[in-house]
Coordinates of C-alpha atoms and ligand atoms in Angstrom, one line a residue:
X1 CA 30.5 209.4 138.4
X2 CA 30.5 207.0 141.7
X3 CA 29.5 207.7 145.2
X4 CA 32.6 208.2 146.4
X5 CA 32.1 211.8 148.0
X6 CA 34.9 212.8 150.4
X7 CA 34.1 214.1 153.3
X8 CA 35.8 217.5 152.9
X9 CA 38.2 218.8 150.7
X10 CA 41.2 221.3 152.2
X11 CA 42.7 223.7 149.6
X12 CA 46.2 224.9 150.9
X13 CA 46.6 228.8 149.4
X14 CA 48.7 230.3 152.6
X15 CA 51.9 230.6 150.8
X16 CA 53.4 233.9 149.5
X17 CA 54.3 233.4 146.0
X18 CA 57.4 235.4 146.0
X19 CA 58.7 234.0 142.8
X20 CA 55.7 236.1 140.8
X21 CA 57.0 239.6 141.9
X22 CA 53.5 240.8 142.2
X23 CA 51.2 243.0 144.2
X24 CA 48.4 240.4 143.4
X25 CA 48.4 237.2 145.5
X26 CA 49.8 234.2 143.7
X27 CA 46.5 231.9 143.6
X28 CA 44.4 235.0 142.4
X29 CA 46.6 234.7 138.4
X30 CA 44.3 234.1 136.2
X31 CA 44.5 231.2 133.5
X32 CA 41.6 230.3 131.5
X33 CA 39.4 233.0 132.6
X34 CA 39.7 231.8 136.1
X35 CA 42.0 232.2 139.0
X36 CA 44.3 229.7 140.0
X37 CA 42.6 229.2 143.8
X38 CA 39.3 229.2 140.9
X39 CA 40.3 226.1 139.3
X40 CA 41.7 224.2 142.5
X41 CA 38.2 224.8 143.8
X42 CA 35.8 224.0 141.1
X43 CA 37.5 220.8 140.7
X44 CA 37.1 220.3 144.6
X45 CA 33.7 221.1 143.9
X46 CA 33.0 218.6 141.2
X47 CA 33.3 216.0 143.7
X48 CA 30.9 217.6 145.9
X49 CA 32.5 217.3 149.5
X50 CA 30.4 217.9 152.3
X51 CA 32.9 220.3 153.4
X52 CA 35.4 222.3 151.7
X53 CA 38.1 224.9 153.6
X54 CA 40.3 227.0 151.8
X55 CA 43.5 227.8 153.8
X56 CA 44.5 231.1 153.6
X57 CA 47.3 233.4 155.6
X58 CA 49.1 236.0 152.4
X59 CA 47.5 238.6 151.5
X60 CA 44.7 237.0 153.8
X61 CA 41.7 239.1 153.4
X62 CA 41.9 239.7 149.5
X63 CA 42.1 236.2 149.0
X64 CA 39.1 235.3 151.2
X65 CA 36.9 237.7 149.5
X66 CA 38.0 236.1 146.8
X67 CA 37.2 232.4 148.0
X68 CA 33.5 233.8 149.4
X69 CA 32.8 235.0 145.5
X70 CA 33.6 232.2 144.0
X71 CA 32.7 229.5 146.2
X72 CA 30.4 231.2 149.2
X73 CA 29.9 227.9 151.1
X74 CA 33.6 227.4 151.3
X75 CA 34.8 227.7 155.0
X76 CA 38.0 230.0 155.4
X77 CA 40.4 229.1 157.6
X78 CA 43.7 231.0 158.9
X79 CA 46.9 229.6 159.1
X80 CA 48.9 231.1 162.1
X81 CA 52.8 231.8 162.2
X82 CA 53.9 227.9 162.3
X83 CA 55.4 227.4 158.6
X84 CA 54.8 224.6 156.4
X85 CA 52.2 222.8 154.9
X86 CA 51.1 220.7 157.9
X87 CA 50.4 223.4 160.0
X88 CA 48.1 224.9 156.8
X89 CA 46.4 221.7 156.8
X90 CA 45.6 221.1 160.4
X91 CA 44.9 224.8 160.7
X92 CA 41.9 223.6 157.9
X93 CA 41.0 220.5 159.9
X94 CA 40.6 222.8 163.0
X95 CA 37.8 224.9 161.0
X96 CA 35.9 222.2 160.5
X97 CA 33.9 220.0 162.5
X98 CA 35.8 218.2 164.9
X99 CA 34.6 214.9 164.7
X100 CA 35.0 214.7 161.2
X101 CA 35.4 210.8 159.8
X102 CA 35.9 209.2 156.4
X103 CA 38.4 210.8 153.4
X104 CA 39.9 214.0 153.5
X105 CA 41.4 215.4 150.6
X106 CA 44.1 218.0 150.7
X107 CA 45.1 220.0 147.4
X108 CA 46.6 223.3 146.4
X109 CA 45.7 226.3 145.5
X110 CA 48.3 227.1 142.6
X111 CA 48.0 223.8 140.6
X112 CA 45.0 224.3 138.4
X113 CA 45.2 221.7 135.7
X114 CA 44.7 219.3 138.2
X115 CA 41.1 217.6 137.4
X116 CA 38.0 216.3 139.5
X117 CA 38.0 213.0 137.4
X118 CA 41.8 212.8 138.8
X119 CA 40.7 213.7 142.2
X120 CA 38.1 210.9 142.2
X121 CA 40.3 208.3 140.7
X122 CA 42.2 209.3 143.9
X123 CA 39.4 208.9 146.3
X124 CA 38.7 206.1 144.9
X125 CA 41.6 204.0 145.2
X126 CA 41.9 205.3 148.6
X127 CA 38.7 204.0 149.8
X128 CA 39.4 200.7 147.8
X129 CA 42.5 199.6 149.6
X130 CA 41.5 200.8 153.0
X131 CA 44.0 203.0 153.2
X132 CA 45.1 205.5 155.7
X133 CA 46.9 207.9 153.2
X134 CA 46.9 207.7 149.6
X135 CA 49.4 209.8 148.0
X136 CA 49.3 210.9 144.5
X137 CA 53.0 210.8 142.8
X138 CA 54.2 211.1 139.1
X139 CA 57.4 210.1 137.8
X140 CA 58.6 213.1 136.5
X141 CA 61.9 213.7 134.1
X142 CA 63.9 215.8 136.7
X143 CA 62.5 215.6 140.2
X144 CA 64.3 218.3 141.6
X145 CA 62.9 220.5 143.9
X146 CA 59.8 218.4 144.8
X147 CA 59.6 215.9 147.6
X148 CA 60.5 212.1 147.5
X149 CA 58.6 209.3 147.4
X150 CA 60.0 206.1 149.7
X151 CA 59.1 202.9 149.0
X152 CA 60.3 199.6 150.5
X153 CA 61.8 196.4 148.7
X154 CA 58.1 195.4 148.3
X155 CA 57.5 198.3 146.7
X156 CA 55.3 200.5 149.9
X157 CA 55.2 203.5 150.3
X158 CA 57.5 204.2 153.8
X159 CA 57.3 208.1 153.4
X160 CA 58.4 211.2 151.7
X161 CA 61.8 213.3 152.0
X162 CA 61.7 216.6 151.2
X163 CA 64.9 217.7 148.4
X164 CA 66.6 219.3 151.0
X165 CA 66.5 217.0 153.8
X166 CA 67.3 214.3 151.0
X167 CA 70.8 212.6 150.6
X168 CA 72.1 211.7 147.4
X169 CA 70.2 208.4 146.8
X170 CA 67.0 209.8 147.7
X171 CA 67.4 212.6 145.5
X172 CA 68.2 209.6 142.6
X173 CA 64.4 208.8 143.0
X174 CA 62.3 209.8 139.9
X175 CA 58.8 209.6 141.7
X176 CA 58.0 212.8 143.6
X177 CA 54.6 213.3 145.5
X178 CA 52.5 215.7 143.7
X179 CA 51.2 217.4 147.1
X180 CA 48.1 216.0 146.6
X181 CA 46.6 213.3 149.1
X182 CA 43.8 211.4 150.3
X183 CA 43.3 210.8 154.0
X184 CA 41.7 209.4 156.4
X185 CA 40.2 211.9 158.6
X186 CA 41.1 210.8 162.1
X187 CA 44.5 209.2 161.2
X188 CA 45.4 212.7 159.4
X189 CA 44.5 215.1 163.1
X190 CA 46.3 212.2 165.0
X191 CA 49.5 212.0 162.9
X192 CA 49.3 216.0 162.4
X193 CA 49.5 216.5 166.3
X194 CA 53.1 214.0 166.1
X195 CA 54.7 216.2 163.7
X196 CA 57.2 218.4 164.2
X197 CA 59.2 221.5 162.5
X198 CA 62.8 219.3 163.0
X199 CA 64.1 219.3 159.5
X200 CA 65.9 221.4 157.4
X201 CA 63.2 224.4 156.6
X202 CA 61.9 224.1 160.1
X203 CA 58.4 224.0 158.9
X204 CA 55.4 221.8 159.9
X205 CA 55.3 219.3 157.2
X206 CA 52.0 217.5 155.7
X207 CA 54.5 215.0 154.3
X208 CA 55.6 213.8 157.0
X209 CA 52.4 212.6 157.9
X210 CA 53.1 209.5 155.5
X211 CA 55.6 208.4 157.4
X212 CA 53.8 208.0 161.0
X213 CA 50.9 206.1 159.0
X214 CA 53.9 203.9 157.7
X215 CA 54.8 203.6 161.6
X216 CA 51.3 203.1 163.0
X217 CA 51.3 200.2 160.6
X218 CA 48.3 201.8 158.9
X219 CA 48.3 201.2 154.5
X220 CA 50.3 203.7 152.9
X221 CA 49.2 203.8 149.1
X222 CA 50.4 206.1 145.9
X223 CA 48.2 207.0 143.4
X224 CA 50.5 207.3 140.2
X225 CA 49.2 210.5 137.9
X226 CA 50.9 209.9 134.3
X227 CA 49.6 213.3 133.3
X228 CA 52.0 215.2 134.6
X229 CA 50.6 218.6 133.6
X230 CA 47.8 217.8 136.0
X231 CA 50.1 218.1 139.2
X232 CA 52.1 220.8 138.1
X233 CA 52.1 224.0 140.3
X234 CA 52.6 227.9 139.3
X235 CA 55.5 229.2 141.0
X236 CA 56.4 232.4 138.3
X237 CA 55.0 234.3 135.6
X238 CA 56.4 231.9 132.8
X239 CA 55.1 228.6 134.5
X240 CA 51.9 230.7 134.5
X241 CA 51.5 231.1 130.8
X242 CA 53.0 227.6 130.4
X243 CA 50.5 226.7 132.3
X244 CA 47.9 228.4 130.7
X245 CA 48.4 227.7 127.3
X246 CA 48.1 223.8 128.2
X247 CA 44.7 224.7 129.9
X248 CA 44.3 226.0 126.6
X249 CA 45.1 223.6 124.3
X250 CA 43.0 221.2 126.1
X251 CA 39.9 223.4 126.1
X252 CA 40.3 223.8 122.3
X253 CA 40.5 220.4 121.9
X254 CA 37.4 219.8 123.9
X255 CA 35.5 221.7 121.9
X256 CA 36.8 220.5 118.5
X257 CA 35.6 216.9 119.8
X258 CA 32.1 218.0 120.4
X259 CA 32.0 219.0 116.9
X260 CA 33.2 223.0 116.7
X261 CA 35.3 223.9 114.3
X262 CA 38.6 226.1 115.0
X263 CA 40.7 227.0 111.9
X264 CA 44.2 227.4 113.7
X265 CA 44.3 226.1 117.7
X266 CA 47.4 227.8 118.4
X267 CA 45.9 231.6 118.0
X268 CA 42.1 230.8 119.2
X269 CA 42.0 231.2 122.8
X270 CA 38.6 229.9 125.3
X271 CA 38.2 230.4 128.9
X272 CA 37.2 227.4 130.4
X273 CA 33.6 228.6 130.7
X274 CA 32.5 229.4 127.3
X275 CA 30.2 227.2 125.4
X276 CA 30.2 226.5 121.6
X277 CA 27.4 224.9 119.7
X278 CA 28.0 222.6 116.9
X279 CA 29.7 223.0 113.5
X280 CA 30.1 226.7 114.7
X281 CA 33.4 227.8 112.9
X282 CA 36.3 229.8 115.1
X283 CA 38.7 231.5 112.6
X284 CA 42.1 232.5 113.3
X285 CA 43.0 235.3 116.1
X286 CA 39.6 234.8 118.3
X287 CA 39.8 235.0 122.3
X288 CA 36.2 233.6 123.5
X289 CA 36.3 235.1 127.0
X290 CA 34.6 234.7 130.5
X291 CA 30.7 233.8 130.3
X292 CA 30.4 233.6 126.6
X293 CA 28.0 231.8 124.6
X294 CA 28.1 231.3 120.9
X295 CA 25.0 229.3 119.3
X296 CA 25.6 226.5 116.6
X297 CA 26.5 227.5 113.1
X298 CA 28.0 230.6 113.8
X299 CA 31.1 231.9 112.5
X300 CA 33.8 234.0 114.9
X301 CA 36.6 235.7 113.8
X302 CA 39.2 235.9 112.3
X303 CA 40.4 238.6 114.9
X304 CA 37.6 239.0 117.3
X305 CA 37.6 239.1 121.4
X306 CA 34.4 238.0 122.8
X307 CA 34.1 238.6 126.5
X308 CA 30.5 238.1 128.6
X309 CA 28.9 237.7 125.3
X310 CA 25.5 235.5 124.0
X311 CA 26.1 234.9 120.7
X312 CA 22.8 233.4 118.6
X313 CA 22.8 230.1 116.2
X314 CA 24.2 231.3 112.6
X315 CA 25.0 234.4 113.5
X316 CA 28.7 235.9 111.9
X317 CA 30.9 238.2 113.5
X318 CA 34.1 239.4 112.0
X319 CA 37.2 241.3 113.5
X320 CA 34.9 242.5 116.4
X321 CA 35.4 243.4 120.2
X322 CA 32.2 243.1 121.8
X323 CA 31.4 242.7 125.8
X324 CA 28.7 241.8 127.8
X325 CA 26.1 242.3 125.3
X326 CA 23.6 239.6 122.9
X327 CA 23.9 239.1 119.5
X328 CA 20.7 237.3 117.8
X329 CA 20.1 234.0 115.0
X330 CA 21.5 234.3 111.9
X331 CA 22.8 238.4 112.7
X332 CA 26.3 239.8 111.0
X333 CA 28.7 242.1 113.6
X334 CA 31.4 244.0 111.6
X335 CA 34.2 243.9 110.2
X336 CA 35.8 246.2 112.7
X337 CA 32.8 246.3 114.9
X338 CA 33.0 247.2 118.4
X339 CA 30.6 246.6 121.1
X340 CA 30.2 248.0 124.6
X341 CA 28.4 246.9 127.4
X342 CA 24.5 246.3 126.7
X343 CA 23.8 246.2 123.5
X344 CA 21.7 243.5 121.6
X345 CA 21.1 242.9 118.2
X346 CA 18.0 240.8 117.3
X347 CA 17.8 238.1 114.5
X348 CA 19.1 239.0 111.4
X349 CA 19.9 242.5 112.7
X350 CA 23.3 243.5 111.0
X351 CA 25.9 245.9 113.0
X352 CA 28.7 246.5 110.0
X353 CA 31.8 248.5 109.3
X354 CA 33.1 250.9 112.1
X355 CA 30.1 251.0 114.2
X356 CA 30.2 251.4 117.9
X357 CA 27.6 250.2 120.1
X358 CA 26.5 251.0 123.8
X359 CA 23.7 250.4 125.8
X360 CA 21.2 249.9 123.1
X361 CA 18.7 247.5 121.2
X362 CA 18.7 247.0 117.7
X363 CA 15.3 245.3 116.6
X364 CA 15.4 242.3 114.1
X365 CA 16.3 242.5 110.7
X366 CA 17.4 246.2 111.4
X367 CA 21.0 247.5 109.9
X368 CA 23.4 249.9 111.1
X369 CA 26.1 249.1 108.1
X370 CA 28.8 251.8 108.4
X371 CA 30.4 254.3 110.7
X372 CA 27.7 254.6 112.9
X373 CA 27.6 255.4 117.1
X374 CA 24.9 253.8 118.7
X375 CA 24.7 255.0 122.3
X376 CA 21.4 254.8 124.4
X377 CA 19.4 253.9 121.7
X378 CA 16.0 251.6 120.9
X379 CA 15.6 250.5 117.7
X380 CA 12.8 248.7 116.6
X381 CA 12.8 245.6 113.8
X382 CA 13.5 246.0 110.2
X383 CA 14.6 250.0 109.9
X384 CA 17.7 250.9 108.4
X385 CA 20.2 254.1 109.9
X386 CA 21.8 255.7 107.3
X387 CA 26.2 255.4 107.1
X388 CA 28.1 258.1 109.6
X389 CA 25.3 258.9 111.7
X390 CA 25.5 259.4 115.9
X391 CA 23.0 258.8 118.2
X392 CA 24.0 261.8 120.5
X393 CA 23.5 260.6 123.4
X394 CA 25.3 263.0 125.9
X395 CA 24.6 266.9 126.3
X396 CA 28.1 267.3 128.5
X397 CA 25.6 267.0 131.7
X398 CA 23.7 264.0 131.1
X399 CA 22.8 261.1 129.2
X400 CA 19.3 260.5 127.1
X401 CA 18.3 257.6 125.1
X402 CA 16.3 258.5 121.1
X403 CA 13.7 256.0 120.4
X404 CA 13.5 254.2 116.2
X405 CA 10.1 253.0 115.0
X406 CA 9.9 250.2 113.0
X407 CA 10.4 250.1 108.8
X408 CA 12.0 253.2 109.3
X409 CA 14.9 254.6 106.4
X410 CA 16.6 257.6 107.9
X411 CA 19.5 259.4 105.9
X412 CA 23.2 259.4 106.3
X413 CA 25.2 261.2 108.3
X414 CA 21.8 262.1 110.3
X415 CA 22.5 263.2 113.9
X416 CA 19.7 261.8 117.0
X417 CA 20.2 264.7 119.5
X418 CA 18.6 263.1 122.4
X419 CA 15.8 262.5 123.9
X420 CA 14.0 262.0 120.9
X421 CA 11.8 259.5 119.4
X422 CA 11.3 258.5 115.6
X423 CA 8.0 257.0 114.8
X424 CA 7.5 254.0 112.6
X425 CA 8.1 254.0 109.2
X426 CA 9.4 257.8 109.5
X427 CA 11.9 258.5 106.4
X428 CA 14.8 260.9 107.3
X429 CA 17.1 263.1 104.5
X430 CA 20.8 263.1 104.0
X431 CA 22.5 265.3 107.1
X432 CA 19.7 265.5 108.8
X433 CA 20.5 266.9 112.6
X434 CA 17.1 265.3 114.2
X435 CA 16.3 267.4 117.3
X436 CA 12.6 267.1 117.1
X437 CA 10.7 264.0 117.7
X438 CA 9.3 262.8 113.7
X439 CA 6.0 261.8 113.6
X440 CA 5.3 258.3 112.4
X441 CA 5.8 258.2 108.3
X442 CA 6.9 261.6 107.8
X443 CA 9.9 262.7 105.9
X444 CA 12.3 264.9 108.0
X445 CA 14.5 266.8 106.4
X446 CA 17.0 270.0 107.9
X447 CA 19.1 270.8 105.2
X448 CA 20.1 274.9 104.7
X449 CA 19.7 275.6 100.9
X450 CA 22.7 275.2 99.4
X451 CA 24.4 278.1 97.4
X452 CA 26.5 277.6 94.3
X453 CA 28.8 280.7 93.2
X454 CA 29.9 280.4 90.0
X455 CA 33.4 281.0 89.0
X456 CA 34.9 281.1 92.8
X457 CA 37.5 278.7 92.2
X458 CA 39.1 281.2 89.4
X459 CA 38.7 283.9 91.2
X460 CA 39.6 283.5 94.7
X461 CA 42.1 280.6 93.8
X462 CA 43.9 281.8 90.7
X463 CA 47.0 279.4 89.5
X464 CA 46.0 276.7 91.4
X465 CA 45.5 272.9 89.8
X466 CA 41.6 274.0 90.7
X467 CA 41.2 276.4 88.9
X468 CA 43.1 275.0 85.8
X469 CA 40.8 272.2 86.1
X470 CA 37.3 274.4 86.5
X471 CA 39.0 276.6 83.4
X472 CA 39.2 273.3 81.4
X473 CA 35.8 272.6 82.3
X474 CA 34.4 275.8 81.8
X475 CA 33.3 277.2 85.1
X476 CA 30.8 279.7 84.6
X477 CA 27.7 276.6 83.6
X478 CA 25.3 275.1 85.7
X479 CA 22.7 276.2 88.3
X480 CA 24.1 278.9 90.8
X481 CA 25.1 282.7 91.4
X482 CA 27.6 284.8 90.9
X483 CA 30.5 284.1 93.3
Ligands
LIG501 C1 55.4 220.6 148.8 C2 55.7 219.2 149.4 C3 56.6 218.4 148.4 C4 55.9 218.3 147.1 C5 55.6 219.7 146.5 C6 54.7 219.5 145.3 C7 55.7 219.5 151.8 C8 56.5 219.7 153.0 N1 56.4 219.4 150.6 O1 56.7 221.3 148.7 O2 56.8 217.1 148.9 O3 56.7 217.6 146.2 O4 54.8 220.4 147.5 O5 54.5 220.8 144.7 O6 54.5 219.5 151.9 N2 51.2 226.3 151.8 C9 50.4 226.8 152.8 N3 51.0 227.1 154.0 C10 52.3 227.0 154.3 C11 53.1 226.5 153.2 C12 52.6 226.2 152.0 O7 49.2 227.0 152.7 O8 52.8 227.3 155.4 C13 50.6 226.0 150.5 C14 51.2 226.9 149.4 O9 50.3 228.0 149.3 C15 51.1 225.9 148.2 C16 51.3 224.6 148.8 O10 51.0 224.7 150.2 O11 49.8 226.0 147.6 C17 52.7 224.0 148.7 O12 53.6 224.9 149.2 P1 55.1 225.0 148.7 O13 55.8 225.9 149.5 O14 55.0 225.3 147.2 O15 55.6 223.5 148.9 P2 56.8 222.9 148.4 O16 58.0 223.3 149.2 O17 56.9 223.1 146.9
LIG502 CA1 55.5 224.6 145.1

């Protein structure tokens, strides 16, 4: 975008988050298929700072082994028992090199919307006017709660009151700082080391910080943000799916730009790192989860949760719930299809109507249409399985995979009692229970003969609306014994 590149990034996450009521740290929520600390730090990242700290203290560990997954060249630093958010953000200066010079941005973990083109927009008119601090405000509808910002008759910045150090005609001021600054590196350890804990929480404050650059004589600037959603923070559960349904909507609408279309936004739900080719088509219902990828000219949904999936161009999938597993060009999935970890169906493979898959191939153009379990299974291109059959995959001990040719047709309600292979173009019979490998282009069939004995029905069911019926139809025809 421009070469404005800060020289590190600090992302405070120290604070407790009692408002959730959770077990689970506050900046580990998820929105958008992503944690909150997730999003602060991939739009950190899209700046690319030379340094980046994440300042932890809550729930310290599970958050740092969170930070080192999703970001392992983050440095993470610990706050110690001083309160407030100056004391987080010297503790993340102090883990970093200490002759660190140019912009330092600080931002918080639990305001995800928050963009990198925002945070560059930032940098940039930090490092435009020369300025020692560069806060980023919004005028906001009701301000309460947040922090103040002061400005002079000429309009400058002078500093920042906190609500509940503020007196009544502060707390009149609309513009509240969002949290979010840019620094100068030197000016930020210097000011930091003059700030105390006097005021009415008795905590270390970052904001205060503006105010000993105001009195240095050093430029003060503000950075207005008119998206307002972008510098809002989750405190509770319900600004969480507030929250999270804007990241939606927005992500939607991305994708409806670039040319996919979705049927009804306000049910069709896409974590921020799915990708959708063009004119694909997202009916009604459909949650596109985690690392999925859907080709161009596909159709998804209505009713379908995708999550980890590679979906191919043109393929269809209808009321399906499918993880983790690769669907090919131009292939159908369900309705009412459900698919399990590994499985892939090739191009123009079709997995229909109440069939479960695991852990298996499907070979192109092959079809498992109805009521079929595929588990451990290899099945090669263009063979058919016949409706209500089970690969059986599991003797109660262990698990064994069967093997399908190619070309093959194989019977309904056939059973694969594993290990056990089927060679190409082999042909299989209605009920078949296939415990022996088939040779290739053989016929297998296991049926017991079946018995018919006549007149049964009347006599071991006597008065029933059977036996009127086989009386009617005059039971004692056809091929068969006596019962
Ligand atoms: C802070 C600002 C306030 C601003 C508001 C915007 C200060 C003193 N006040 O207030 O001006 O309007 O944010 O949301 O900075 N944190 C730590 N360590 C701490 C305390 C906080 O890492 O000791 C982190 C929290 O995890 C959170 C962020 O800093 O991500 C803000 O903390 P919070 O307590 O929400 O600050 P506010 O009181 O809301
Ligand atoms: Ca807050």
């Amino acid at each position: 975008m421009t070469d404005h590149h800060p020289t590190a990034v600090i992302v405070l996450a120290a604070g407790e988050g009692t408002r959730m009521k959770s077990a689970r740290p506050k900046v580990l929520h998820m929105i958008g298929g992503r944690s909150l600390l997730g999003h602060a730090i991939a739009a950190a990242q899209g700046l690319s700072p030379t340094h980046l700290a994440v300042v932890v203290r809550h729930e310290r560990d599970r958050v740092a082994d969170h930070v080192k997954q999703v970001c392992p060249q983050a440095v993470v630093a610990d706050q110690d028992e001083v309160k407030g958010t100056g004391r987080a953000t010297e503790c993340g200066l102090e883990a970093l090199p200490a002759d660190l010079s140019g912009t330092v941005l600080v931002t918080y973990g639990d305001v995800p919307l928050l963009t990198t083109t925002a945070l560059q927009e930032l940098v940039v008119a930090h490092e435009q006017t020369a300025s020692a601090v560069t806060v980023m405000t919004a005028r906001v509808p009701d301000p309460t709660g947040y922090g103040r910002v002061l400005r002079d008759e000429t309009g400058q910045v002078v500093g920042i009151v906190e609500q509940k150090d503020a007196d009544e005609a502060q707390r009149a001021i609309d513009e509240i700082n969002s949290g979010i600054y840019a620094f100068d590196a030197a000016l930020l350890r210097s000011a930091l080391a003059q700030v105390g804990t006097d005021n009415a929480q008795g905590e270390k404050y970052l904001t205060d910080v503006v105010g000993v650059a105001h009195r240095e004589g050093r430029r003060v600037g503000a950075h207005v943000l008119s998206d307002l959603w972008q510098t809002e923070g989750v405190n509770d559960r319900v600004q969480l799916a507030a929250l999270g349904a804007e990241l939606n909507r927005r992500v939607v609408e991305r994708h409806m730009r670039a040319g996919v279309t979705v049927v009804d936004p306000a049910t069709t739900w896409i974590d921020v790192e799915v990708a959708i080719g063009a004119d694909t088509t997202i009916l009604p219902n459909t949650q596109l989860l985690g690392a999925t990828t859907i080709g161009a000219n596909a159709t998804i949904g209505p009713d379908t949760t995708l999550t980890d999936m590679e979906v191919g161009d043109g393929a269809t999938i209808i009321r399906t719930h499918g993880s983790l597993s690769v669907i090919g060009e131009g292939a159908g999935v369900g309705p009412f299809a459900y698919l399990r970890p590994n499985s892939r169906l090739d191009a123009k493979g079709k997995i229909g109507t109440f069939v479960e898959t695991k852990n298996s191939t499907i070979g192109a153009g092959s079809k498992v249409p109805h009521l079929t379990y595929v588990g451990d299974a290899t099945i090669g291109v263009g063979s058919n399985i016949g409706a209500a059959s089970v690969f059986v995959n599991y003797d109660g001990v262990n698990k064994a995979r069967t093997t399908i040719g190619d070309h093959c047709r194989l019977g309904s309600d056939n059973m694969y009692v594993a290990p056990v292979t089927v060679g190409d173009g082999a042909y299989s019979g209605a009920g078949t229970i296939i415990r022996k490998d088939v040779p290739p282009g053989a016929l297998a069939i296991s049926v017991a003969p079946q018995r018919n004995m006549l007149g049964w029905v009347v006599a071991n069911r006597p008065g029933t609306a059977a036996a009127e019926a086989a009386q009617a139809a005059a039971t004692d025809e056809g091929e068969g014994e006596p019962a």
